[in-house]
mmCIF file of C-alpha atoms in Angstrom:
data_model
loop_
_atom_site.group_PDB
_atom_site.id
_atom_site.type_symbol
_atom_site.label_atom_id
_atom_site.label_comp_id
_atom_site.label_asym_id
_atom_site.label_seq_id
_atom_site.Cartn_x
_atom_site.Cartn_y
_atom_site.Cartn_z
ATOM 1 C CA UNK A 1 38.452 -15.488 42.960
ATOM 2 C CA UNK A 2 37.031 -19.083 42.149
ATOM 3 C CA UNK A 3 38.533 -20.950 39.791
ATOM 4 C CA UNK A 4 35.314 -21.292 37.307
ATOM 5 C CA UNK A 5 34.986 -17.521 37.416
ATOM 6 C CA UNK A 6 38.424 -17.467 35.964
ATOM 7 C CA UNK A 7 38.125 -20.042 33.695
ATOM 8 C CA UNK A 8 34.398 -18.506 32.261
ATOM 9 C CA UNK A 9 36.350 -14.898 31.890
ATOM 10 C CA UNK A 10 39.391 -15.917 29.819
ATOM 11 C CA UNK A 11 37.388 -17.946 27.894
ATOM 12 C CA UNK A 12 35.180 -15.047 27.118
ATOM 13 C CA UNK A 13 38.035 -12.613 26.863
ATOM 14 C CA UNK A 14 39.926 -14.931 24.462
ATOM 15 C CA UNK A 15 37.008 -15.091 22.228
ATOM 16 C CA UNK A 16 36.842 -11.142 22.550
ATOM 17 C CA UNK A 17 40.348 -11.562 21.122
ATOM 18 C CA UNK A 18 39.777 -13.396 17.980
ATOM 19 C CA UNK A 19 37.193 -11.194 17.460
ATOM 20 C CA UNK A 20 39.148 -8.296 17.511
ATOM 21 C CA UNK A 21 41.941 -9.999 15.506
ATOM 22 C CA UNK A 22 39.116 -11.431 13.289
ATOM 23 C CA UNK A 23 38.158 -7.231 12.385
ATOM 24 C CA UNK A 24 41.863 -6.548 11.559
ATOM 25 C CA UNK A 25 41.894 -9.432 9.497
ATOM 26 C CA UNK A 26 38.412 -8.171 7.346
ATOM 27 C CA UNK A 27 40.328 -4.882 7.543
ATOM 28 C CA UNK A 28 37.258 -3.566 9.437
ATOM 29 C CA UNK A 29 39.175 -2.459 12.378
ATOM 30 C CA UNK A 30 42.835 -0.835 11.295
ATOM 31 C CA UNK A 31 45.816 -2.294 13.001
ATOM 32 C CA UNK A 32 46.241 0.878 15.075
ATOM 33 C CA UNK A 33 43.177 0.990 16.324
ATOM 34 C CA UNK A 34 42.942 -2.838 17.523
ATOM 35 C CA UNK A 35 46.573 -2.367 19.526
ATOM 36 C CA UNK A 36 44.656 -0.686 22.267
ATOM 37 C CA UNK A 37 41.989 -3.568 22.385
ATOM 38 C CA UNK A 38 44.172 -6.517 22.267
ATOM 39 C CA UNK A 39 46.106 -4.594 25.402
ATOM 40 C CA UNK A 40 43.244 -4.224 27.148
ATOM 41 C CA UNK A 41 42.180 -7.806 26.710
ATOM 42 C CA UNK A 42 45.879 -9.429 27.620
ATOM 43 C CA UNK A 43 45.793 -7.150 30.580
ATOM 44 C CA UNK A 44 42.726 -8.457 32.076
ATOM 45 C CA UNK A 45 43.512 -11.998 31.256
ATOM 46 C CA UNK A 46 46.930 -11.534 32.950
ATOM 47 C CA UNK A 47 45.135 -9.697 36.137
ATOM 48 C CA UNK A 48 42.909 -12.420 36.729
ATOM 49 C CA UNK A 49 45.844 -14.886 37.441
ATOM 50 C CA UNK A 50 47.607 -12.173 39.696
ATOM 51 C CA UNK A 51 45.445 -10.982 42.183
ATOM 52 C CA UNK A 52 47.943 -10.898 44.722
ATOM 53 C CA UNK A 53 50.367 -9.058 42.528
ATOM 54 C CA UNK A 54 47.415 -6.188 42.503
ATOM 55 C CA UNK A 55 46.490 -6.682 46.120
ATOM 56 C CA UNK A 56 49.688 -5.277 46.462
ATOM 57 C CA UNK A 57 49.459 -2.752 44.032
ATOM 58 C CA UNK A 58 45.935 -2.057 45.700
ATOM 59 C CA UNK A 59 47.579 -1.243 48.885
ATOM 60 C CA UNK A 60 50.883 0.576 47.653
ATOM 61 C CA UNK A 61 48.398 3.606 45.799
ATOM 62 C CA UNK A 62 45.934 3.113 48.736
ATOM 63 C CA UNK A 63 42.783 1.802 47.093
ATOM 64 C CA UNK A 64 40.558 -0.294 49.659
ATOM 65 C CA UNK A 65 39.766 -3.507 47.566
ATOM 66 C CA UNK A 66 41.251 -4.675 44.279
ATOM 67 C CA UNK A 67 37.864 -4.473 42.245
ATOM 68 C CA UNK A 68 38.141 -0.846 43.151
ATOM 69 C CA UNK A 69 41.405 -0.605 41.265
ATOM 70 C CA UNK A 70 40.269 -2.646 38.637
ATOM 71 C CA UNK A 71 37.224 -0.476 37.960
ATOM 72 C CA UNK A 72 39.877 2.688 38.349
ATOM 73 C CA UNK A 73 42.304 1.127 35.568
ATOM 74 C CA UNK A 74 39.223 0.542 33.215
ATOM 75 C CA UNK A 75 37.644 4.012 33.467
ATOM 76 C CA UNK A 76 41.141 5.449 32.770
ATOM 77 C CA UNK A 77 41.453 2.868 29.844
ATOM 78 C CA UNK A 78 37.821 4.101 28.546
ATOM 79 C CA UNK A 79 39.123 7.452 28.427
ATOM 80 C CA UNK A 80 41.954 7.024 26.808
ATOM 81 C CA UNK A 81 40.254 5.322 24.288
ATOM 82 C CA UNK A 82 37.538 7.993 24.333
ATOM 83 C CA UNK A 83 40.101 10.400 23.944
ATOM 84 C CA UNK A 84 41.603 8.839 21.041
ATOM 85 C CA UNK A 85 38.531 8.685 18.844
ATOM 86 C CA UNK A 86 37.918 12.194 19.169
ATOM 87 C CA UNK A 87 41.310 13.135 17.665
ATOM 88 C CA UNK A 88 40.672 11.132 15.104
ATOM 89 C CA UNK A 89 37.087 12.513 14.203
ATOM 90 C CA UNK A 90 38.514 15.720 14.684
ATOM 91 C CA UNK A 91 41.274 14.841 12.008
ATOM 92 C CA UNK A 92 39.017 13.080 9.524
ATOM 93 C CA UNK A 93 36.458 16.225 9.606
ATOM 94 C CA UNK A 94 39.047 18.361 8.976
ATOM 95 C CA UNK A 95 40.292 15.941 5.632
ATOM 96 C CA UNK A 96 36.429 15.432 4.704
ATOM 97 C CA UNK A 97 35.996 19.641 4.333
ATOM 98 C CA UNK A 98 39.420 19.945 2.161
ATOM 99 C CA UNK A 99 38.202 16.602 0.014
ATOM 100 C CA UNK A 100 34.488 18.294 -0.321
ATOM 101 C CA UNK A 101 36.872 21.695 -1.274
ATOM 102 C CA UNK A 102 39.241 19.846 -3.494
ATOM 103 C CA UNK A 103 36.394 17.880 -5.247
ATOM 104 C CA UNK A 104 34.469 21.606 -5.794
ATOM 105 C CA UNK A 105 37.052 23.413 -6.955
ATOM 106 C CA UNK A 106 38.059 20.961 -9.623
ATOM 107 C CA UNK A 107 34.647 20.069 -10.553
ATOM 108 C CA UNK A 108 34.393 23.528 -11.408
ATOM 109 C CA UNK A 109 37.723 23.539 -13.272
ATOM 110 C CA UNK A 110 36.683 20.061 -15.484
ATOM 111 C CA UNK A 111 33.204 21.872 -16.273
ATOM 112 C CA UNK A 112 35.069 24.871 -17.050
ATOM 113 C CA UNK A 113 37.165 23.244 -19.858
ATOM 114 C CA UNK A 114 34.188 21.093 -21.211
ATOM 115 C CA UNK A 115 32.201 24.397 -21.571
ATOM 116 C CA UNK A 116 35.372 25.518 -24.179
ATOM 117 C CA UNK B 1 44.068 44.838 -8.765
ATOM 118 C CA UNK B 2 42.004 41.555 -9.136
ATOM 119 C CA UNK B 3 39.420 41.829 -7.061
ATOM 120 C CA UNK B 4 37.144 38.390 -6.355
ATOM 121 C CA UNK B 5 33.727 38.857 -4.250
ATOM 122 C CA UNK B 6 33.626 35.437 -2.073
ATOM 123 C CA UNK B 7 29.375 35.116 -1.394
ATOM 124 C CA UNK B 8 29.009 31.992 1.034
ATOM 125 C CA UNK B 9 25.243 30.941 0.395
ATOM 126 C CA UNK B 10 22.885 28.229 2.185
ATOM 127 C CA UNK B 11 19.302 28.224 1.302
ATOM 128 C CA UNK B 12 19.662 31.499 0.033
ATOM 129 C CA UNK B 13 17.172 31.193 -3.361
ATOM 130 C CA UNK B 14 15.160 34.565 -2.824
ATOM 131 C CA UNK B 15 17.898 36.736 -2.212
ATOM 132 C CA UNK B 16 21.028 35.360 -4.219
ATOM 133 C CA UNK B 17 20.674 36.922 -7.534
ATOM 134 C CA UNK B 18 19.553 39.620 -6.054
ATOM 135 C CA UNK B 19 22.835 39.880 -4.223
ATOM 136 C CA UNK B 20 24.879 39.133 -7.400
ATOM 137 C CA UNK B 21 23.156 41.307 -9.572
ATOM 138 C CA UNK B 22 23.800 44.493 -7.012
ATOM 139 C CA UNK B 23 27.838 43.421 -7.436
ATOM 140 C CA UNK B 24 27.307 44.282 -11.249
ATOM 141 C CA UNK B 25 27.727 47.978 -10.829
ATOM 142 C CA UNK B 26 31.234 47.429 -8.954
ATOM 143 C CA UNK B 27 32.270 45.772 -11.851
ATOM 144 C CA UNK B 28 34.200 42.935 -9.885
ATOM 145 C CA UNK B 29 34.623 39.077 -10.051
ATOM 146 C CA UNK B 30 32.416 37.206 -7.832
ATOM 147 C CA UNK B 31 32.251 33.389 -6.638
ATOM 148 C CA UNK B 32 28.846 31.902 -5.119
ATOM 149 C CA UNK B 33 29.749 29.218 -2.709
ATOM 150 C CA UNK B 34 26.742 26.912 -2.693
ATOM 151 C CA UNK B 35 27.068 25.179 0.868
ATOM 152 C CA UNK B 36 25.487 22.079 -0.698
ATOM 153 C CA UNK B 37 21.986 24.383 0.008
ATOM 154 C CA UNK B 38 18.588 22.166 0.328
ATOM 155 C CA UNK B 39 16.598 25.065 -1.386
ATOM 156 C CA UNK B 40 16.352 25.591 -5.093
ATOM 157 C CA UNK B 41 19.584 27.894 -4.559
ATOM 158 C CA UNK B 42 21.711 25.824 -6.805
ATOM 159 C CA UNK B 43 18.817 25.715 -9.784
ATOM 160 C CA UNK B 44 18.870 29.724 -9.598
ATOM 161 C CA UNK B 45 22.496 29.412 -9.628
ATOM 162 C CA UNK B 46 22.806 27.203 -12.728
ATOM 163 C CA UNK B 47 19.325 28.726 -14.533
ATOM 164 C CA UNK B 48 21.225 32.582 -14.716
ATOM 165 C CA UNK B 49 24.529 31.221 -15.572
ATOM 166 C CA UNK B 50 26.331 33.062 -12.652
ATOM 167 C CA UNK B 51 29.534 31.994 -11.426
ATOM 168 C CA UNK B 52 28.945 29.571 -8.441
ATOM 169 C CA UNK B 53 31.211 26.429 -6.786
ATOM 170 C CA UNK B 54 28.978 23.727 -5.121
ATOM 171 C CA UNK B 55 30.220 21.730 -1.980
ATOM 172 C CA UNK B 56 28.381 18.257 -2.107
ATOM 173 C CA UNK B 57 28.470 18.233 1.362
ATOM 174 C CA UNK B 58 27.371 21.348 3.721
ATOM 175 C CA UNK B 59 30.673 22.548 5.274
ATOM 176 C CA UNK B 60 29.228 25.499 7.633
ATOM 177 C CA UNK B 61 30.131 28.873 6.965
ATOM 178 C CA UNK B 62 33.628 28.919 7.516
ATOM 179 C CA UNK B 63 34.385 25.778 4.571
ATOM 180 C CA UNK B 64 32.638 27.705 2.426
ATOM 181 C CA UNK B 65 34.367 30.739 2.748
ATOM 182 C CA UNK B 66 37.498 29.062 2.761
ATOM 183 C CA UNK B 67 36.671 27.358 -0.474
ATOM 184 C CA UNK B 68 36.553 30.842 -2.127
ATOM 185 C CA UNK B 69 39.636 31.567 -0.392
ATOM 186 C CA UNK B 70 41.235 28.676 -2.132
ATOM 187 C CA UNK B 71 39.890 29.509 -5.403
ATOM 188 C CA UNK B 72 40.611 33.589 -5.243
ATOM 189 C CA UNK B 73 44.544 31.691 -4.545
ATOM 190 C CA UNK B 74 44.201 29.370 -7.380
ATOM 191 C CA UNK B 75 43.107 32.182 -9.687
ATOM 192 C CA UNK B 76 46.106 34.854 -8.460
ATOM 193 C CA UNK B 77 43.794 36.993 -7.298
ATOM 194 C CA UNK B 78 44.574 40.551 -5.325
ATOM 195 C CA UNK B 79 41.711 40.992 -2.843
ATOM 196 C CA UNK B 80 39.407 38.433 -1.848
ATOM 197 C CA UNK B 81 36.535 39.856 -0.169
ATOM 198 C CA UNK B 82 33.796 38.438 2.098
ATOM 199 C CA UNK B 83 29.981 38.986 1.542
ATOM 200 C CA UNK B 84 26.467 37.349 2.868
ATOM 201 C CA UNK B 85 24.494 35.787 0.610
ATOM 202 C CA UNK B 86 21.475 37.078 2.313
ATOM 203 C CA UNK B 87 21.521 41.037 0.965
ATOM 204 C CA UNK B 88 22.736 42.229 4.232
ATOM 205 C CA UNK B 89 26.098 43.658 3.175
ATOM 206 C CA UNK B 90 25.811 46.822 0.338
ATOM 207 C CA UNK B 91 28.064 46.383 -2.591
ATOM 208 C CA UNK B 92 28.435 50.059 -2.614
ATOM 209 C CA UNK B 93 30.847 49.956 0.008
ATOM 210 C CA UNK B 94 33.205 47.852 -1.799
ATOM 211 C CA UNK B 95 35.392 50.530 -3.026
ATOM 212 C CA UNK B 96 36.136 51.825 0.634
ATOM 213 C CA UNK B 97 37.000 48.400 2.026
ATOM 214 C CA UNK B 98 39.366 47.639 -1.070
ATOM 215 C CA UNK B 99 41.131 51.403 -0.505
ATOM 216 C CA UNK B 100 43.170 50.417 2.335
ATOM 217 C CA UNK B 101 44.685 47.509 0.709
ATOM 218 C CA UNK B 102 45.122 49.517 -2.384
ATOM 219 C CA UNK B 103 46.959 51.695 -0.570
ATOM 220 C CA UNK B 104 49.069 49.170 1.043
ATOM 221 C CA UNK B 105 47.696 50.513 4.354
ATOM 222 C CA UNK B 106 46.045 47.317 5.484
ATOM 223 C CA UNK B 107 46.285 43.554 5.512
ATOM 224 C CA UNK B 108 42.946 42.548 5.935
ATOM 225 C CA UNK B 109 39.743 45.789 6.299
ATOM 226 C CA UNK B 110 36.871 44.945 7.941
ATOM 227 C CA UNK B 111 33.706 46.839 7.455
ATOM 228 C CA UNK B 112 32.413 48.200 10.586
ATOM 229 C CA UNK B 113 28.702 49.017 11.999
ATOM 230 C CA UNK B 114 30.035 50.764 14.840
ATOM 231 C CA UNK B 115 32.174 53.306 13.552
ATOM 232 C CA UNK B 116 29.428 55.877 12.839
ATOM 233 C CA UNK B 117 25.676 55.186 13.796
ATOM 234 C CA UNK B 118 23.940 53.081 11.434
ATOM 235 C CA UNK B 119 20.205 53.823 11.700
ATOM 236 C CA UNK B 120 19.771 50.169 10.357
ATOM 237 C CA UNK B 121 21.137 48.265 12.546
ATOM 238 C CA UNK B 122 19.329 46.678 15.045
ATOM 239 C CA UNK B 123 20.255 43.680 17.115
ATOM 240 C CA UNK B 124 19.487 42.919 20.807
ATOM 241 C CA UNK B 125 21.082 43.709 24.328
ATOM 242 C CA UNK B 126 22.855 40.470 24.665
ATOM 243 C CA UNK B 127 24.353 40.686 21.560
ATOM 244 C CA UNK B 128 25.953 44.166 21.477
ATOM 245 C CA UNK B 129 27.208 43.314 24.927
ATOM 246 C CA UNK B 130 28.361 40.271 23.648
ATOM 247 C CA UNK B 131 30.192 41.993 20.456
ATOM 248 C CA UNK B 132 31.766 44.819 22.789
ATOM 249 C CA UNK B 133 33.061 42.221 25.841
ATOM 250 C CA UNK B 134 34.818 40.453 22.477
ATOM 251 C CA UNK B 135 36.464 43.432 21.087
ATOM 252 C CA UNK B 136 37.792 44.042 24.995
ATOM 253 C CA UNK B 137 39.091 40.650 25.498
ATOM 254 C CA UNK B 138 40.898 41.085 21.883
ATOM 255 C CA UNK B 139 42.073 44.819 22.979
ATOM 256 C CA UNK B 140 43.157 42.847 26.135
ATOM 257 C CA UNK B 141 45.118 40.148 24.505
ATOM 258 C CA UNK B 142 46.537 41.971 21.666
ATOM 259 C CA UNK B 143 46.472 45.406 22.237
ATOM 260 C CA UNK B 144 45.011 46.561 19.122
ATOM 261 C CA UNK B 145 41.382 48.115 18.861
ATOM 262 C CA UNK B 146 38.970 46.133 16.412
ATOM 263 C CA UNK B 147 35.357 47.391 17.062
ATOM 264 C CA UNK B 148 33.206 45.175 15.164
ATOM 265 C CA UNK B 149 34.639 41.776 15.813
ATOM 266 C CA UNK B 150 31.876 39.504 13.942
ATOM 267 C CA UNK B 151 31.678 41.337 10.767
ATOM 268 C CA UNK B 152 31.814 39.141 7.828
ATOM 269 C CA UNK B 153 32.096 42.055 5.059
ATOM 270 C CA UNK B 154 35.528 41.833 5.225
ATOM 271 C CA UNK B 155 38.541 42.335 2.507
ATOM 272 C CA UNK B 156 41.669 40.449 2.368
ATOM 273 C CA UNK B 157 44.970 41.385 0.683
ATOM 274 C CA UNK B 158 47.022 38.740 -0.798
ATOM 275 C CA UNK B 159 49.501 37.171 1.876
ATOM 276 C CA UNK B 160 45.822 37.060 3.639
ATOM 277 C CA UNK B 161 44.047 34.894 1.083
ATOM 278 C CA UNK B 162 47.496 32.561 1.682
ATOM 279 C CA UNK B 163 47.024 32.027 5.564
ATOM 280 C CA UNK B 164 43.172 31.550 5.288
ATOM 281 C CA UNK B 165 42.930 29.245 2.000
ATOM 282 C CA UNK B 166 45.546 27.251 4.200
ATOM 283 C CA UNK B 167 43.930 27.325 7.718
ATOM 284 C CA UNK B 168 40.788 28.616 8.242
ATOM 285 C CA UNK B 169 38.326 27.864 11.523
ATOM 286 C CA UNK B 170 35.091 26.014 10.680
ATOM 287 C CA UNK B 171 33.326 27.722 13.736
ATOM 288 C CA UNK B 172 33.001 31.109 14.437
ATOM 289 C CA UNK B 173 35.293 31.826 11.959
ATOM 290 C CA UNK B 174 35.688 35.999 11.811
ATOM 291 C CA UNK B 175 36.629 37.002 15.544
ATOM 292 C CA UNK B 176 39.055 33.652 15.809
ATOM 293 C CA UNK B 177 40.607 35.045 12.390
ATOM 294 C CA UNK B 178 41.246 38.433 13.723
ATOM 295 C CA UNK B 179 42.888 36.988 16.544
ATOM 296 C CA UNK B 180 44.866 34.430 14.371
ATOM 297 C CA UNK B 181 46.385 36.947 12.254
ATOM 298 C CA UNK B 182 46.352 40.067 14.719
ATOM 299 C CA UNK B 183 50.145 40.361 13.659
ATOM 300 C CA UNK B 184 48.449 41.648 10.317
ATOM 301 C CA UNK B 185 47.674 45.162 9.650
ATOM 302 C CA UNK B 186 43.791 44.979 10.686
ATOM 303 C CA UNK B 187 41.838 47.958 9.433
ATOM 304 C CA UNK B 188 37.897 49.192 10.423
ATOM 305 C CA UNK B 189 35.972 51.140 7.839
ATOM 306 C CA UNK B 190 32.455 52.449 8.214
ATOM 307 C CA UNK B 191 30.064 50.294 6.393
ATOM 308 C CA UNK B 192 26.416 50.621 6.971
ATOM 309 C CA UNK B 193 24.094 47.077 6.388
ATOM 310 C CA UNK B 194 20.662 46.179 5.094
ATOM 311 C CA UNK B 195 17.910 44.812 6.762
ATOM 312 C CA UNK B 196 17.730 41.427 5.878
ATOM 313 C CA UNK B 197 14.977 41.350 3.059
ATOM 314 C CA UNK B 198 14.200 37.434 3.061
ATOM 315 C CA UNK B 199 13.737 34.543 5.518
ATOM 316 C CA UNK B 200 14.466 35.285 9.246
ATOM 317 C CA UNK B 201 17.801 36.130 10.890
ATOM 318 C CA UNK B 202 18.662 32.417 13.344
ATOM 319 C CA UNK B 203 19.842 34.945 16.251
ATOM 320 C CA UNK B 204 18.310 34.702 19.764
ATOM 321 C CA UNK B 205 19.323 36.016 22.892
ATOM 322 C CA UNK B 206 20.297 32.439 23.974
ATOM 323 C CA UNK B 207 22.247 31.921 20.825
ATOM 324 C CA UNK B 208 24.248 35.326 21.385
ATOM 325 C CA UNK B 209 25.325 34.450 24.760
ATOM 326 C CA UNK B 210 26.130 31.115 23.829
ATOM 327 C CA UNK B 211 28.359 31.997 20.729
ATOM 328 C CA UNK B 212 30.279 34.751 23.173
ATOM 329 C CA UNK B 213 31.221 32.388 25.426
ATOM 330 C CA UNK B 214 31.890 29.659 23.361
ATOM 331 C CA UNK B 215 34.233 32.034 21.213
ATOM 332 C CA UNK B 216 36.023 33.532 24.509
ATOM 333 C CA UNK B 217 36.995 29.918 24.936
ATOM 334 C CA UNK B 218 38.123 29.403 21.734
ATOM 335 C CA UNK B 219 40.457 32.794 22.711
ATOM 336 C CA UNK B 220 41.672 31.001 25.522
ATOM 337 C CA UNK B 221 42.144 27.134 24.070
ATOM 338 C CA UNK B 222 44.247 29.439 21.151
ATOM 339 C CA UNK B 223 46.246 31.968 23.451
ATOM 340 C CA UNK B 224 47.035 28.679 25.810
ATOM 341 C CA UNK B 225 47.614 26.152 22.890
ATOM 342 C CA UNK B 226 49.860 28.312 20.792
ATOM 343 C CA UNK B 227 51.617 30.250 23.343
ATOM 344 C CA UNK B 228 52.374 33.416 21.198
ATOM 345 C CA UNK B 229 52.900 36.644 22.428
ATOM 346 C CA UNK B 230 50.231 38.270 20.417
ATOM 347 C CA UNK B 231 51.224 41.926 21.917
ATOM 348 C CA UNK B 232 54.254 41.422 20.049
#
């Protein structure tokens, strides 16, 4: 890989970074949330100065060319991530419908009381 | 016994107080759920002074009968039972669901359209072969017999009202809940329904076969997930 590429991709990942560390900071990303981000980020960084570390690794699981496996780890890391928003929309729907329960059942106690 | 009538209602403004008024005879506590409706259901609600809970948000069928479940456990009720909104299901058969759990013969007593011939009930191919392949998968998996496995007139004892104000499914909610507490006493009694008098029922072929299978997999994703022994 030539050296500008490099240079022209951590630059752009490290600005990715502070953006994602910018969110947590605004508290518009949770700290949770960004972990998986700043990984992913790191990672990449890191990969682009080891090529012949994942050559290797390229060869031991039998993938052809190392873009290959970098396209592999990404779509696993997109599904993981995919994966992990669902649980949490699934968990948030199910807190929304006992808040909206909640909130009606002791709107209807408060109106209750005023009514006496 | 305390008995509370649980009526889920969405865009139900023709036929609600109709409903209501029919429970008058059975002289029983009722709750309207309003499933934040977009009709004028809530202003016929509030203009007749019935007794009626509104969800801000719409919560599908199951919230909103889980919100009367809730309440009917707040209030120490007995029996909470289950009826449409839409005139479907005839108050007069309330006293014949409640006997069973009166007679601490049943947990939870559904009332049945297939136990004798009702001449009023009509509903297409695909969905009476989708109701009977449900009640054999259920016979399958747990052994027991429940004939009409998507009835919503249903009564629930006490220790019932517990497990569904505390977990209840949002989709398809009535043949997942008979397989979620099949280690209940689960009781059928005849019950004949209306013809729906307003508005027009949402049920197509298409929709029939896709709420079967989508409900056979929610068997499966259950049976798999839990990994009870529900014959047991």
């Amino acid at each position: 890989m030539p050296n500008s590429v490099k240079i022209i991709s951590t630059i752009i990942l490290c600005i990715f970074l502070l953006y994602v560390l910018k969110n947590v900071k605004s508290k518009q990303l949770s700290v949770r949330n960004s972990i998986a981000w700043l990984i992913m980020g790191i990672s990449v960084i890191i990969c682009f100065y080891q090529i012949p570390t994942l050559r290797k690794l390229a060869d031991f699981i039998g993938v052809e060319t190392v873009s290959n496996l970098l396209f592999f780890l990404g779509f696993i890391f997109l599904i993981f991530v995919c994966f992990d928003i669902t649980r949490t929309i699934s968990t948030q729907n199910k807190k929304i419908i006992n808040l909206t329960q909640e909130l009606a059942l002791l709107k209807k106690e408060v109106e209750k009381n005023d009514k006496k | 016994m305390k008995t509370l009538v649980i009526i889920p209602c969405y865009n139900e403004e023709e036929s609600i107080l109709e409903t209501v008024r029919s429970l008058e005879k059975e002289k029983v506590d009722y709750v309207v759920i309003d499933d934040g409706s977009t009709d004028h259901s809530l202003q016929v609600l509030q203009e007749n002074h019935l007794n009626y809970i509104h969800l801000d948000n719409n919560l599908g069928i199951g919230g909103a009968i889980q919100t009367g479940y809730k309440y009917a456990r707040n209030k120490n009720y007995d029996i909470a039972i289950q009826m449409d909104g839409d005139g479907q299901h005839d108050a007069r058969y309330i006293k014949e669901l409640i006997k069973p759990i009166q007679q601490k013969k049943a947990n939870l007593v559904i009332g049945s359209r297939f136990l004798e011939k009702d001449p009023n009930f009509k509903s297409t191919f695909f969905r009476r072969i989708g109701i009977k392949i449900l009640s054999t998968l259920y016979k399958w998996i747990t052994g027991k017999t429940i004939k009409d496995m998507t009835s919503g007139f249903r009564a629930a004892d006490r220790s019932v009202i517990e497990i569904f104000s505390k977990d209840y499914p949002y989709e398809y909610p009535e043949p997942v809940t008979n397989l979620s507490i099949s280690h209940k006493s689960i009781v059928e009694v005849p019950v004949q329904m209306k013809k729906r008098e307003h508005g027009k029922s949402s049920i197509t072929p298409w929709k029939s076969m896709y709420y079967m299978l989508n409900v056979i997999l929610y068997f499966i994703i259950i049976i798999i997930s839990r990994g009870e022994d529900y014959r047991a």
